[in-house]
Coordinates of C-alpha atoms in Angstrom, one line a residue:
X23 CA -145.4 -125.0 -157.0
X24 CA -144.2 -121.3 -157.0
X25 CA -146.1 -119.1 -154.3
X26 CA -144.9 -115.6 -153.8
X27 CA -145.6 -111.9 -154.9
X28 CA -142.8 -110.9 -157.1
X29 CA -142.4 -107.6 -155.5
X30 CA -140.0 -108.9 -152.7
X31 CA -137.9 -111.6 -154.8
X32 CA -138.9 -113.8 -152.7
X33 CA -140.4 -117.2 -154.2
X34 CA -141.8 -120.5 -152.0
X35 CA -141.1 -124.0 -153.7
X36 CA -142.7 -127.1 -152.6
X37 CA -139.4 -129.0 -151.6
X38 CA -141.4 -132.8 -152.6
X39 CA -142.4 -131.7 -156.1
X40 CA -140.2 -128.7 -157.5
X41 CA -137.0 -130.3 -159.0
X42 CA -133.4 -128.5 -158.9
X43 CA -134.2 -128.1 -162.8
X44 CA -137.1 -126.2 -161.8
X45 CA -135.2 -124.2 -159.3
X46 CA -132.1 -123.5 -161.7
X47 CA -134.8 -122.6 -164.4
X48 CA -136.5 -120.0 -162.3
X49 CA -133.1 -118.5 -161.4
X50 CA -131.8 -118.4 -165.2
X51 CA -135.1 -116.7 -165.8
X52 CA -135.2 -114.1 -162.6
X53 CA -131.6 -113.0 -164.1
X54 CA -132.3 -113.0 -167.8
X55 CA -129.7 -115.7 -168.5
X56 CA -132.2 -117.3 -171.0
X57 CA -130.5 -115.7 -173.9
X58 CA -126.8 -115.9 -172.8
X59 CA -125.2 -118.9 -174.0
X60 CA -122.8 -120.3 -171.8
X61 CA -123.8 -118.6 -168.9
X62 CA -123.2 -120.2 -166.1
X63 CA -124.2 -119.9 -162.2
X64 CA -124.2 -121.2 -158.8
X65 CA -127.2 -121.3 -156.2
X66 CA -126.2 -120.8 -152.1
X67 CA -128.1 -121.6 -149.0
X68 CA -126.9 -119.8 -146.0
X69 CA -126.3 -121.8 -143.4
X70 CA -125.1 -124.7 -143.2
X71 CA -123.2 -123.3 -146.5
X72 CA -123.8 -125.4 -149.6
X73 CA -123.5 -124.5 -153.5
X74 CA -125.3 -125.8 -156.0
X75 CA -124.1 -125.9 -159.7
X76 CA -126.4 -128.7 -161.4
X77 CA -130.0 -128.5 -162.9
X78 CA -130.9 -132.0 -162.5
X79 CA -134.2 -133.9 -161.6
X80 CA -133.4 -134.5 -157.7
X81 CA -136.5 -132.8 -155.8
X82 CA -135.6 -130.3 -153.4
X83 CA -135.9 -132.6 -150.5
X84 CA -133.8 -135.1 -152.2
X85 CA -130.8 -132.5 -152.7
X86 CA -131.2 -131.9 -148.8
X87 CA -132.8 -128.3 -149.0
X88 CA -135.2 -128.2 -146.4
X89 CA -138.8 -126.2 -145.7
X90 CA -138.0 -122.7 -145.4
X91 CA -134.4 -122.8 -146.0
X92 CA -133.1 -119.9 -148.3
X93 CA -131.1 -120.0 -151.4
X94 CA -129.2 -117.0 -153.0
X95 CA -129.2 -116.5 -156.5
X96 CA -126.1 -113.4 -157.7
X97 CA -126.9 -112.8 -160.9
X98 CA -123.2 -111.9 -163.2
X99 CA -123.1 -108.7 -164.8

């Protein structure tokens, strides 16, 4: 589940259903990566500092990102 207005960039995921593959999907998307083969990028929560590079099926929860917690996306130019 996606909840947000898409004025601020700012997206809510439900951490016990939305999938890293979801997440990594939604980034590739908000950056038009879509059509760039080979493109690759990393995802970056704040604090504690962890980067994620793999779209896989691990829920949110599962991959240890908590309720609320914020990711960075940078998209490459």
């Amino acid at each position: 589940q996606i909840r947000g207005d898409g004025a601020t960039g700012r997206r809510r995921f439900d951490i016990q259903t939305t999938t890293m593959r979801d997440l990594f999907a939604f980034a590739s998307a908000s950056c038009n990566l879509n059509d760039l083969e080979g493109q690759s990028f990393r995802l970056v929560t704040r604090f504690p500092r962890r980067v994620f590079e793999d779209s896989n099926d691990t829920t949110l929860e599962g991959a240890g990102i908590g309720q609320g917690q914020e990711i960075s996306l940078l998209c490459p130019n």
